[in-house]
Every structure is written in C-alpha cells, then in structure tokens.
XYZ file of C-alpha atoms in Angstrom:
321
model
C 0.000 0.000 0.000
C 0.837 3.340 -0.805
C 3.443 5.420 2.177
C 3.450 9.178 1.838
C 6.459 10.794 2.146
C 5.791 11.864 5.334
C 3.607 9.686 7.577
C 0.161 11.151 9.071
C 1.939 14.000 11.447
C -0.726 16.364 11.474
C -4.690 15.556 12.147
C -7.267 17.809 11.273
C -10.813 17.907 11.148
C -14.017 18.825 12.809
C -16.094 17.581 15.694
C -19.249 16.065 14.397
C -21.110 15.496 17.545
C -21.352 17.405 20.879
C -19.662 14.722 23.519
C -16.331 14.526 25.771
C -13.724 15.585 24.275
C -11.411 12.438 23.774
C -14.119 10.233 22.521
C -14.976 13.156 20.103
C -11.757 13.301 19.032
C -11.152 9.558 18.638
C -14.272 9.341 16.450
C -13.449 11.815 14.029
C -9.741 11.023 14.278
C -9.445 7.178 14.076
C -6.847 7.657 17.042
C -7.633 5.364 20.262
C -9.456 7.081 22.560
C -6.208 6.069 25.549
C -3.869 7.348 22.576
C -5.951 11.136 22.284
C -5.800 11.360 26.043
C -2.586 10.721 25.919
C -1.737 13.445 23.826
C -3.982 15.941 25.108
C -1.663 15.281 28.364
C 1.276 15.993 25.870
C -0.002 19.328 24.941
C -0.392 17.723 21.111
C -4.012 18.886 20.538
C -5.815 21.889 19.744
C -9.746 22.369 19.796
C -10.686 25.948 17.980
C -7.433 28.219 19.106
C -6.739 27.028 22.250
C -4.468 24.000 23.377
C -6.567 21.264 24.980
C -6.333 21.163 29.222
C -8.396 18.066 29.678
C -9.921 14.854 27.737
C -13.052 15.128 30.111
C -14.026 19.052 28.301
C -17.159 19.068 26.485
C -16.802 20.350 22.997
C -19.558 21.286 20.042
C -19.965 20.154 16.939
C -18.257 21.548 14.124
C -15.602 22.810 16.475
C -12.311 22.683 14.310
C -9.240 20.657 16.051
C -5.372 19.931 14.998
C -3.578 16.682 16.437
C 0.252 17.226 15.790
C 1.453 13.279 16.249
C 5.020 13.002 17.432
C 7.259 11.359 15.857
C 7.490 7.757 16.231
C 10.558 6.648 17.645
C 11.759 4.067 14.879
C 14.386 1.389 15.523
C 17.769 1.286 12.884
C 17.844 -1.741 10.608
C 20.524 -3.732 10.430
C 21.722 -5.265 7.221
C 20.956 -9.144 6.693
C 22.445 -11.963 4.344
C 18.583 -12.360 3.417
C 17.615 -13.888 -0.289
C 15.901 -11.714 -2.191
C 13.634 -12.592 -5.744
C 14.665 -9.874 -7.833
C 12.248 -9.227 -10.896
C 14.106 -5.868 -11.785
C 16.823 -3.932 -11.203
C 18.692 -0.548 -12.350
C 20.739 1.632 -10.411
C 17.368 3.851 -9.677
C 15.364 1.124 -8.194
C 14.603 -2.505 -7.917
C 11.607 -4.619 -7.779
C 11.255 -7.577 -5.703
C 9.039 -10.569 -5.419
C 8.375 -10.451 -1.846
C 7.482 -14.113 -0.044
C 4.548 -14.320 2.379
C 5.806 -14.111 6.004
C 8.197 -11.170 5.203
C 7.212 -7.802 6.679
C 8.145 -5.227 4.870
C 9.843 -2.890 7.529
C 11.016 -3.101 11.064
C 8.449 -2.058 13.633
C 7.627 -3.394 17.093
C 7.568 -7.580 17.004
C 9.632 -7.484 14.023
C 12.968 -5.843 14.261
C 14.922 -8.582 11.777
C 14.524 -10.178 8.979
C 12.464 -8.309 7.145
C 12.291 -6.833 3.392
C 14.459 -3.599 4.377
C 17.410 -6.123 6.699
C 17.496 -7.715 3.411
C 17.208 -4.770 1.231
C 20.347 -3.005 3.312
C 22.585 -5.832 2.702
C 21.745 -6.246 -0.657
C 22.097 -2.100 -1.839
C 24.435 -0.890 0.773
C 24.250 2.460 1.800
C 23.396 3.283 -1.497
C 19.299 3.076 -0.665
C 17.147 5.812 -0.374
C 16.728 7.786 2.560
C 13.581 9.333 2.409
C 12.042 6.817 4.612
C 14.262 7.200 7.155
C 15.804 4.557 9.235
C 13.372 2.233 9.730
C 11.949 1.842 6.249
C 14.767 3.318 3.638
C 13.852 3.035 0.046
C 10.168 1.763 0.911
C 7.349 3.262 -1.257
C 4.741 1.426 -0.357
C 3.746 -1.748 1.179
C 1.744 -4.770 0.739
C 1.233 -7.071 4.383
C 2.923 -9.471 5.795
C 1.211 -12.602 4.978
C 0.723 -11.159 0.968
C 3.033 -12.508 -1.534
C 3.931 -10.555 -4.438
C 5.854 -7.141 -6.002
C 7.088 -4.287 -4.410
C 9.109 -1.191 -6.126
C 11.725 -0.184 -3.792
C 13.993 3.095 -4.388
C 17.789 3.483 -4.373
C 17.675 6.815 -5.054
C 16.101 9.753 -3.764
C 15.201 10.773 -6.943
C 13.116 7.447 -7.479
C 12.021 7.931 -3.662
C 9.931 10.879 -4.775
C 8.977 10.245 -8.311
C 7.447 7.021 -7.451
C 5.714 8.370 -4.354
C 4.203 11.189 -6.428
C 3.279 8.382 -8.765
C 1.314 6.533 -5.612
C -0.317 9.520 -5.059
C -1.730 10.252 -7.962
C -3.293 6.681 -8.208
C -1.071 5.726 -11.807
C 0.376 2.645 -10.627
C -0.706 -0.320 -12.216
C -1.535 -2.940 -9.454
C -3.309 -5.677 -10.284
C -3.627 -8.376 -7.433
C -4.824 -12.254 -7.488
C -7.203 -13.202 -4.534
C -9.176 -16.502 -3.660
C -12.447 -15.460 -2.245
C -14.773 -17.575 0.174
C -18.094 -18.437 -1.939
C -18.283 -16.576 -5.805
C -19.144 -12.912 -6.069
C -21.928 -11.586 -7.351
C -22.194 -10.154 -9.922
C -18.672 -12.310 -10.773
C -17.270 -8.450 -12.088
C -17.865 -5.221 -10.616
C -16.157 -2.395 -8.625
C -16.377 -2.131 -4.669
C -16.007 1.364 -3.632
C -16.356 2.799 -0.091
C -14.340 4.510 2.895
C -11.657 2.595 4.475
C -10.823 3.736 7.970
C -10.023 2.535 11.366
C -12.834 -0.224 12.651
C -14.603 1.141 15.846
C -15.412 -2.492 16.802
C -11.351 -3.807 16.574
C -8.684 -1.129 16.309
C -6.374 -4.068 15.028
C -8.959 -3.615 11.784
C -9.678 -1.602 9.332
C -13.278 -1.293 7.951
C -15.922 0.059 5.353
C -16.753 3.108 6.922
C -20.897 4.329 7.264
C -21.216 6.553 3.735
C -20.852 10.101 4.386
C -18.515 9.521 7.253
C -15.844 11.850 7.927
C -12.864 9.465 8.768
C -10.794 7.409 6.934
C -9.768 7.468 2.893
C -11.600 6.817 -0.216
C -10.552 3.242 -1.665
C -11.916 1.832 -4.690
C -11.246 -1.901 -6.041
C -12.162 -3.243 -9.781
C -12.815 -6.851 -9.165
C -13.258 -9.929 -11.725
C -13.787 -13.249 -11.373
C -11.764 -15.606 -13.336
C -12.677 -18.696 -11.986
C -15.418 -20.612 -10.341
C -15.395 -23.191 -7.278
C -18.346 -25.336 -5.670
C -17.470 -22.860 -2.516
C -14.539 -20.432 -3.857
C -13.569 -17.978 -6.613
C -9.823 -17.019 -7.977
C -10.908 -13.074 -8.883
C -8.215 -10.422 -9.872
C -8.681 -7.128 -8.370
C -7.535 -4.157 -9.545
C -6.554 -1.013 -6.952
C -7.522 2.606 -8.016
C -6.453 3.897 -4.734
C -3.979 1.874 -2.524
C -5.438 1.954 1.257
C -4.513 -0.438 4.138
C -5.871 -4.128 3.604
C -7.350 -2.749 1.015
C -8.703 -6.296 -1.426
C -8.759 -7.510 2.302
C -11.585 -5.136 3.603
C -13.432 -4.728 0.627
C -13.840 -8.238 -0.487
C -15.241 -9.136 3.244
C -17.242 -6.001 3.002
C -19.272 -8.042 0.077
C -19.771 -11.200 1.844
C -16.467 -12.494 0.455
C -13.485 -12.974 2.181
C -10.283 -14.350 1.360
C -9.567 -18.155 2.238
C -7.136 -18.300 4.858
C -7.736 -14.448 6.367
C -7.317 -14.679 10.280
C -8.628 -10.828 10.787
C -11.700 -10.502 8.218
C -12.537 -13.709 6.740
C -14.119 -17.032 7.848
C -13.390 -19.945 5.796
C -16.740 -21.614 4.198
C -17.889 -25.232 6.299
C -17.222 -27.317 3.583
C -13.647 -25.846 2.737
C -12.463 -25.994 6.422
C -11.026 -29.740 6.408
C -9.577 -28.952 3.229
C -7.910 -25.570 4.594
C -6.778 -27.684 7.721
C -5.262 -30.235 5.462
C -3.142 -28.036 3.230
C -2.084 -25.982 6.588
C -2.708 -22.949 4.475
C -2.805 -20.106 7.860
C -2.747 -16.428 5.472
C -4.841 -14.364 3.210
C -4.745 -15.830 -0.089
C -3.340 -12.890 -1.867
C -0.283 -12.142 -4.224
C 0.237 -9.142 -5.517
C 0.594 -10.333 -8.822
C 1.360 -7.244 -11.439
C 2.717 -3.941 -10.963
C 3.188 -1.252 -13.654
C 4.509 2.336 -13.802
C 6.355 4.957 -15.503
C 9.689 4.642 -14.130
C 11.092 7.893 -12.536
C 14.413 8.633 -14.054
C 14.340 6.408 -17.447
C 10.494 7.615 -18.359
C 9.824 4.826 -19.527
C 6.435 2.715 -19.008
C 7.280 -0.634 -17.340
C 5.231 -3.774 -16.041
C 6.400 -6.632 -14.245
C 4.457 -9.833 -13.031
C 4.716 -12.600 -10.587
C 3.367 -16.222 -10.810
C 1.220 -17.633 -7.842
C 3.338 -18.694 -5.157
C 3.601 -22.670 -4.868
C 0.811 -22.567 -1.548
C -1.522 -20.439 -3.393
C -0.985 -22.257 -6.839
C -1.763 -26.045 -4.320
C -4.729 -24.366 -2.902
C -6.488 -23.534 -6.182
C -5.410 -27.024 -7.537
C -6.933 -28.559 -4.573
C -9.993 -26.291 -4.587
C -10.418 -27.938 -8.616
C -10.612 -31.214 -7.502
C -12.866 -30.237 -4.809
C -15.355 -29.658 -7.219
C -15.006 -33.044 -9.405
C-alpha cells in the first residue's frame, strides 16, 4: 500500500457530535481514545485556538481541532544476508518478489529479517533515505502474509517520483485473490471509505457513507474462476489503502480463504484448509506497472502464484469433481 512521504503527522478535522472531548476526538480522528488522552496530556491537541487542558471538556460540533502526532521513535535496521527474488533492477530502483511471512519494515515484534534487513545488505548504503531509518527506500507496502511485487527506491530521486506516482493513483496494481463463496455479480467495482474499525482497532473497515474518517478506496474486481465454494478473482486497486482487497472483499460477503482478521473460511472448505495448513490471506500481488522515474519509460512486471496459493487452487479444482 501506498506510504506518503511523510507519515500522518498532522490531524485535522471537525467535531461532528457534541460529547467529551477524547471520545470526540477519537471518532473523528481514528486515534484510540487512551492514545488522544494521551496526547492531550502531551499538549499535542488543539480544539478551535486554544491547546486542549483536559480529555473530560465538552466540545460542540463543528468545532475545528489539529492533532500534531510526534514522531514515532523508529528502531535502525541492520543489514541481513537475506535472499531476495529480484524481478528488476537498475541503479534507480529494484523490484522484488516479496514471499509471504516477510514484513516489509522493522516495527515493534519485528525488528529482523524483514524486506528492508534484506534490502540493506543487498544495496548498501546506497538506498534511499527518504524513509528514514526504519523503512529506507520503501514506497509502499503490501502485508505481511501477501506474496507478491514491491518497487523499492535506491535513489532519492526514485524515492519521490514514485511516491508522487502513488499519489496520484497511476500505478498499475493488479492483485490475485481466492475469495470464500463466488461474487456476485462475478465483475464489478467495490467502492467505499476505508478507515479505522470502531469495533477492533487491530482492523480496518468500510466506513458508514458520508462519514468523515478514513480514505476513499476503490477496487475493480473480476472473477476468473469458479469453485463449488470459492472464486480465484483479480482485483484491480484505483487507490492503494490499508488491507485494502482484504476489507473490501469481506465487506461483500467475500473474504479471502485463509484471512485470520476478516474472513471465515466456508464449512465445507475448512477440512480442506486444515489439510493443506494454508494459515494467510490468499493474496499475491501479482502485477505492478509504472512509468519509471528517471528512465520515463512505461514498465510492467508480473509474478506467478506462489507454490501454496498455486496447491490451494489445484486442490480447490478437484474439490469440485
């Protein structure tokens, strides 16, 4: 998923309902509601002009407030001997075909062997620093348990012309999922606000239309084939949110096999799931195309199915017969 340059620093918005202050705040945010108190105790937030004195205040709707989020404090990678499948490489960037289990950056849980250990060892200093020491080079993201392509940056030059690319929405992204049960209709275009869920903050959800919070995410999906109690279906990403295919797939009745957070395998598929041992979303980002940033060129790169998502869909065929 796409990274801007500069992770969310600055919160701003408007209070839609009168109520407390931090569970105002949290609700038009997306923050926790321990994590706004916590910063009105840091001095962090102002409501209309004035610094907020105390989570408890009562404030109006439509009063205007600013969150200024410190900076996280990000731990330095350290370079490791990891393999890396390399689809492309220049001196301006490289693409790689990332395995399922790798997490993309350091963060908390996951200090080592992830795609930027590997990515330091591999480029030397030589990587981009835009993304400071915890995720140099990185442009964007797909999740841990995804398979697939992801366009890092040795330069900063690349850094910024492939983030700009991000942001417009350009980049060609074209993922494979297996779904539980066959959408319907088997080709549309799922389109809604994807923001932090109220019911798990560990989610992400389809937001209530007209809400305030979170981003506008839109998914082309197509079915491409059929299963007594599954579907392979490529989606396409207009806009790159968090768990994007994830969220808007279970938003339509239709998770992916194998999802832990949003899905629920179907009965009937559940010994087979067991058998195959098959424990992650059944995604792989499968195509990624864009104009690169120094050669201005257009280029497009693809991935096969990794062998366990390649074993499921066999097994899911004779399934059916």
């Amino acid at each position: 998923m796409a990274l801007p340059v500069s992770e969310r620093e600055i919160i701003t918005g408007t209070i839609a309902a009168p109520d407390r202050l931090d569970k105002a705040l949290a609700e038009a945010s997306g923050l926790s509601r321990a994590r706004v108190q916590a910063l009105i105790g840091q001095g962090a937030v102002e409501v209309g002009a004035a610094t907020a004195s105390g989570a408890s205040a009562k404030v109006a709707a439509g009063t205007p407030f600013r969150i200024t989020l410190p900076p996280a404090a990000r731990p330095e990678a350290r370079p490791q001997a990891i393999p890396l499948a390399i689809a492309y490489e220049d001196e301006h960037l490289l693409v790689v075909d990332k395995p399922a289990g790798m997490v993309v950056h350091p963060a908390a849980g996951n200090l080592d062997g992830t795609l930027v250990n590997a990515l330091l060892h591999h480029c030397g200093p030589g990587l981009s620093g835009i993304g400071g020491v915890a995720r140099p080079g990185i442009v964007h993201r797909i999740d841990k348990d995804t398979s697939g392509l992801v366009v890092v940056a040795k330069t900063d030059a690349a850094h910024e012309g492939l983030a700009a690319q991000f942001a417009e929405h350009s980049v060609h992204r074209r993922y494979l999922a297996v779904t539980g049960g066959v959408p319907r209709p088997v080709e549309g275009t799922i389109a809604g606000r994807i923001g932090r869920s109220d019911a798990n903050r560990k989610k992400m959800a389809v937001l209530a239309e007209g809400s305030s919070r979170g981003k506008h995410a839109v998914t082309h999906y197509r079915v491409l084939r059929a299963f007594a109690h599954a579907a392979l279906a490529e989606c396409r990403l207009e806009t790159g949110r968090t768990h994007q295919v994830r969220v808007h797939c279970a938003s339509i009745g239709h998770a992916l096999l194998g999802d832990p957070l949003y899905g629920s395998t179907p009965k009937p598929l559940r010994p087979l799931i067991a058998r195959l041992g098959f424990a992650r979303q059944a995604l792989h980002a499968a195509e990624l195309g864009f104009m690169h940033p120094i050669l201005r060129k257009r280029v497009r790169f693809e991935s096969i199915l990794p062998p366990d998502m390649q074993e499921l869909i066999d097994e899911l065929d004779r399934f059916d017969r």
